[in-house]
Short mmCIF file of C-alpha atoms and ligand atoms in Angstrom, two decimals:
data_model
loop_
_atom_site.label_atom_id
_atom_site.label_comp_id
_atom_site.label_asym_id
_atom_site.label_seq_id
_atom_site.Cartn_x
_atom_site.Cartn_y
_atom_site.Cartn_z
CA MET A 1286 -4.44 9.68 -25.93
CA LYS A 1287 -0.77 9.00 -26.37
CA ASN A 1288 0.75 6.27 -28.50
CA ILE A 1289 2.60 4.25 -26.79
CA ASP A 1290 3.99 1.02 -27.74
CA LEU A 1291 4.56 -1.48 -24.54
CA SER A 1292 6.78 -4.05 -26.58
CA ASP A 1293 10.55 -3.90 -25.77
CA SER A 1294 9.34 -1.96 -22.66
CA ALA A 1295 10.88 -2.19 -19.13
CA LEU A 1296 10.22 -0.40 -15.85
CA ILE A 1297 13.14 1.21 -13.95
CA VAL A 1298 12.31 2.13 -10.35
CA VAL A 1299 15.07 4.20 -9.12
CA ASP A 1300 16.34 3.95 -5.56
CA MET A 1301 12.82 3.17 -3.26
CA GLN A 1302 14.91 2.83 -0.47
CA ASN A 1303 14.42 3.13 3.37
CA ASP A 1304 17.22 5.86 3.71
CA PHE A 1305 15.56 8.22 1.14
CA LEU A 1306 11.79 7.69 2.35
CA PRO A 1307 10.39 8.94 5.64
CA GLY A 1308 12.41 8.05 8.59
CA GLY A 1309 15.53 7.40 6.56
CA SER A 1310 18.89 9.16 6.73
CA LEU A 1311 18.57 11.11 3.66
CA GLU A 1312 14.67 11.31 3.69
CA ILE A 1313 13.12 12.68 0.89
CA PRO A 1314 10.09 15.28 1.99
CA ASN A 1315 6.72 13.37 0.98
CA SER A 1316 8.69 10.57 -0.98
CA ASP A 1317 6.17 8.20 1.01
CA THR A 1318 3.50 9.92 -1.23
CA ILE A 1319 4.21 8.13 -4.60
CA ILE A 1320 4.58 4.33 -3.10
CA PRO A 1321 0.88 3.70 -4.36
CA VAL A 1322 1.42 4.86 -7.74
CA VAL A 1323 5.26 3.13 -8.05
CA ASN A 1324 3.34 0.04 -6.95
CA GLU A 1325 0.51 0.72 -9.58
CA TYR A 1326 3.20 0.92 -12.13
CA ILE A 1327 4.88 -2.11 -10.87
CA LYS A 1328 1.79 -4.42 -11.06
CA PHE A 1329 1.18 -3.22 -14.52
CA PHE A 1330 4.21 -4.08 -15.85
CA GLU A 1331 4.18 -7.32 -13.98
CA ALA A 1332 0.81 -8.01 -15.34
CA ARG A 1333 1.96 -7.78 -18.91
CA GLY A 1334 5.10 -9.71 -18.59
CA LEU A 1335 7.20 -6.75 -19.03
CA ALA A 1336 10.41 -6.56 -17.33
CA VAL A 1337 10.86 -4.49 -13.44
CA ILE A 1338 14.27 -3.39 -12.74
CA TYR A 1339 14.72 -1.59 -9.29
CA THR A 1340 18.15 0.54 -9.37
CA ARG A 1341 19.76 0.93 -5.69
CA ASP A 1342 22.26 3.11 -4.20
CA TRP A 1343 24.89 1.04 -2.86
CA HIS A 1344 27.37 2.99 -0.81
CA PRO A 1345 30.55 1.25 0.98
CA GLU A 1346 31.13 2.77 4.55
CA ASN A 1347 34.02 5.17 3.39
CA HIS A 1348 31.61 6.28 0.29
CA ILE A 1349 32.89 9.67 -0.58
CA SER A 1350 29.59 10.96 -1.06
CA PHE A 1351 29.17 11.07 2.79
CA LYS A 1352 29.72 14.31 5.10
CA GLU A 1353 32.20 12.69 7.21
CA ASN A 1354 34.56 11.49 3.90
CA GLY A 1355 34.11 15.21 3.02
CA GLY A 1356 30.91 14.71 0.58
CA ARG A 1357 27.55 16.45 0.81
CA TRP A 1358 25.27 13.97 2.19
CA PRO A 1359 24.56 12.37 5.42
CA ARG A 1360 25.71 8.45 5.69
CA HIS A 1361 22.91 6.60 3.55
CA CYS A 1362 22.46 3.73 2.03
CA VAL A 1363 25.09 1.52 3.16
CA GLN A 1364 25.54 -2.01 1.94
CA ASN A 1365 23.49 -4.68 3.52
CA THR A 1366 21.96 -2.22 6.26
CA TRP A 1367 18.43 -1.21 6.93
CA GLY A 1368 19.01 1.87 5.25
CA SER A 1369 20.00 -0.16 1.85
CA GLU A 1370 16.90 -2.24 2.07
CA PHE A 1371 13.87 -1.39 -0.58
CA HIS A 1372 10.91 0.40 1.30
CA PRO A 1373 8.65 -2.22 3.03
CA GLN A 1374 5.91 -0.96 1.21
CA VAL A 1375 7.17 -1.13 -2.26
CA TYR A 1376 6.05 -3.75 -4.46
CA LEU A 1377 8.16 -6.62 -5.45
CA PRO A 1378 6.96 -8.81 -8.50
CA LYS A 1379 7.86 -12.34 -8.37
CA ASN A 1380 10.71 -11.73 -11.27
CA TYR A 1381 12.82 -8.38 -10.86
CA LEU A 1382 16.00 -7.33 -11.58
CA VAL A 1383 18.32 -5.28 -9.24
CA ILE A 1384 21.11 -2.97 -10.52
CA SER A 1385 23.55 -1.91 -7.49
CA LYS A 1386 25.17 1.27 -7.90
CA ALA A 1387 27.87 3.87 -6.55
CA PHE A 1388 29.83 1.11 -4.90
CA TYR A 1389 33.26 2.41 -5.46
CA PRO A 1390 34.15 4.32 -2.13
CA ASP A 1391 35.91 7.24 -4.36
CA LEU A 1392 33.26 7.79 -7.12
CA GLU A 1393 29.96 9.41 -6.78
CA ALA A 1394 27.22 7.42 -9.41
CA TYR A 1395 24.05 9.12 -9.50
CA SER A 1396 23.09 6.79 -12.60
CA GLY A 1397 21.71 3.54 -13.00
CA PHE A 1398 24.00 3.28 -16.00
CA GLN A 1399 27.36 4.25 -14.58
CA ASP A 1400 29.57 1.42 -13.60
CA THR A 1401 26.93 -1.16 -13.80
CA GLU A 1402 25.47 -3.78 -16.56
CA LEU A 1403 22.44 -2.25 -16.93
CA ASN A 1404 22.80 -1.29 -20.35
CA GLN A 1405 24.08 -4.83 -21.23
CA LYS A 1406 21.08 -6.07 -19.53
CA LEU A 1407 18.77 -4.13 -21.37
CA ASN A 1408 20.31 -4.97 -24.44
CA GLU A 1409 20.06 -8.55 -23.75
CA MET A 1410 16.49 -8.16 -23.29
CA GLY A 1411 15.88 -6.05 -26.20
CA ILE A 1412 14.58 -3.34 -24.30
CA LYS A 1413 14.19 0.13 -26.36
CA ASN A 1414 11.85 1.87 -23.86
CA LEU A 1415 12.15 2.79 -20.68
CA PHE A 1416 9.67 4.14 -17.68
CA VAL A 1417 11.36 5.38 -15.34
CA CYS A 1418 10.02 6.44 -11.64
CA GLY A 1419 11.19 6.91 -7.94
CA VAL A 1420 13.77 8.89 -6.21
CA ALA A 1421 15.50 11.19 -6.33
CA THR A 1422 13.97 13.53 -9.40
CA ASP A 1423 16.96 16.34 -8.93
CA TYR A 1424 19.74 13.52 -8.64
CA CYS A 1425 19.55 9.61 -9.56
CA VAL A 1426 16.03 9.89 -11.57
CA LEU A 1427 17.93 12.47 -13.51
CA ASN A 1428 21.24 11.31 -14.12
CA THR A 1429 19.46 7.79 -15.40
CA VAL A 1430 17.42 9.35 -17.54
CA LEU A 1431 19.94 11.59 -19.11
CA ASP A 1432 22.01 8.39 -20.02
CA ALA A 1433 19.30 6.25 -20.99
CA ILE A 1434 18.60 9.23 -23.66
CA ASN A 1435 22.36 9.46 -24.91
CA LEU A 1436 22.29 5.90 -24.93
CA GLY A 1437 19.57 5.55 -27.37
CA TYR A 1438 16.34 4.58 -25.25
CA LYS A 1439 12.97 6.26 -25.70
CA VAL A 1440 12.28 7.24 -22.26
CA PHE A 1441 8.87 7.89 -20.47
CA LEU A 1442 9.17 10.18 -17.29
CA LEU A 1443 6.56 9.07 -14.90
CA ILE A 1444 6.00 12.04 -13.55
CA ASP A 1445 3.34 11.27 -11.06
CA ALA A 1446 5.50 8.80 -9.52
CA VAL A 1447 8.90 10.77 -8.91
CA LYS A 1448 10.06 12.87 -6.02
CA GLY A 1449 13.18 15.20 -5.50
CA VAL A 1450 15.40 16.67 -2.77
CA ASP A 1451 15.24 19.59 -3.74
CA LEU A 1452 18.03 21.21 -1.80
CA ASN A 1453 17.40 24.48 -3.48
CA PRO A 1454 13.40 24.83 -4.11
CA ASN A 1455 13.36 24.60 -7.85
CA ASP A 1456 15.79 21.52 -8.32
CA SER A 1457 13.23 19.20 -9.30
CA GLU A 1458 11.28 21.54 -11.37
CA ASP A 1459 14.80 22.11 -13.46
CA ALA A 1460 15.89 18.62 -13.44
CA VAL A 1461 12.39 17.84 -15.03
CA LYS A 1462 12.84 20.53 -17.96
CA LYS A 1463 16.17 19.09 -18.52
CA MET A 1464 14.50 15.47 -19.09
CA VAL A 1465 12.24 16.66 -21.46
CA SER A 1466 14.32 19.10 -23.34
CA ALA A 1467 16.86 15.91 -23.50
CA GLY A 1468 14.08 14.19 -25.00
CA ALA A 1469 11.79 12.31 -21.82
CA GLU A 1470 8.28 12.35 -22.43
CA LEU A 1471 5.93 13.02 -19.45
CA LEU A 1472 3.21 10.40 -18.54
CA VAL A 1473 1.09 9.69 -15.87
CA PHE A 1474 -0.21 6.29 -14.94
CA GLU A 1475 -3.91 7.33 -16.17
CA GLU A 1476 -2.52 7.95 -19.49
CA LEU A 1477 -0.50 4.42 -19.58
CA LEU A 1478 -3.98 2.88 -18.72
CA GLN A 1479 -5.48 4.55 -21.64
CA THR A 1480 -3.04 2.78 -24.14
CA ILE A 1481 -4.43 -0.80 -23.81
C1 VGL B 1850 20.87 9.84 -4.36
C2 VGL B 1850 21.55 11.43 -3.28
C3 VGL B 1850 22.74 10.78 -2.70
C4 VGL B 1850 19.35 9.46 -5.32
C5 VGL B 1850 21.74 9.40 -4.10
O1 VGL B 1850 19.22 8.46 -5.22
O2 VGL B 1850 18.99 10.46 -5.95
N1 VGL B 1850 20.54 11.31 -3.95
N2 VGL B 1850 22.49 9.55 -3.09
ZN1 ZN B 1851 24.23 8.23 -2.58
#
């Protein structure tokens, strides 16, 4: 059994938006399979009065990451469109915080900390431990986790509730290795349940 102190903890749900799920423009294969366990985590945190924070990719139409603008991705998560909305099956508790990122046309931002108020909000709430789930393991989850560790947070990567793009077959696996060697601890929902 792992020794996990849930005080000063927050759940970070990364980019669970329509465009990253099946039927979206940057569909991540099988990403819908993590929705039930993502929801379990959200309900677990909500039930204990712990913070739940959702990041969202929030691009302007002329974003640099789109193929039409010279980038590598199909147009996705354009502000105030269906694609950027949270997937309807992803549970939203009564109280939650949304952090929008990658909203400058000329800047890619995979990390939820880049050009956002996320670190400041977490400091205000006295959060020290972050539990991270969502998509994509090899982009936004990876960069959010690495930034969090560099900022001094203890990070638990919820390995049963992440999914990657895998443009190259091992990208997600490599990303997990990078996060673990940087100091992230892997956790599955069953282990979290055992802490109570
Ligand atoms: C992401 C690719 C492009 C992500 C965002 O949320 O991981 N991936 N934009
Ligand atoms: Zn994006």
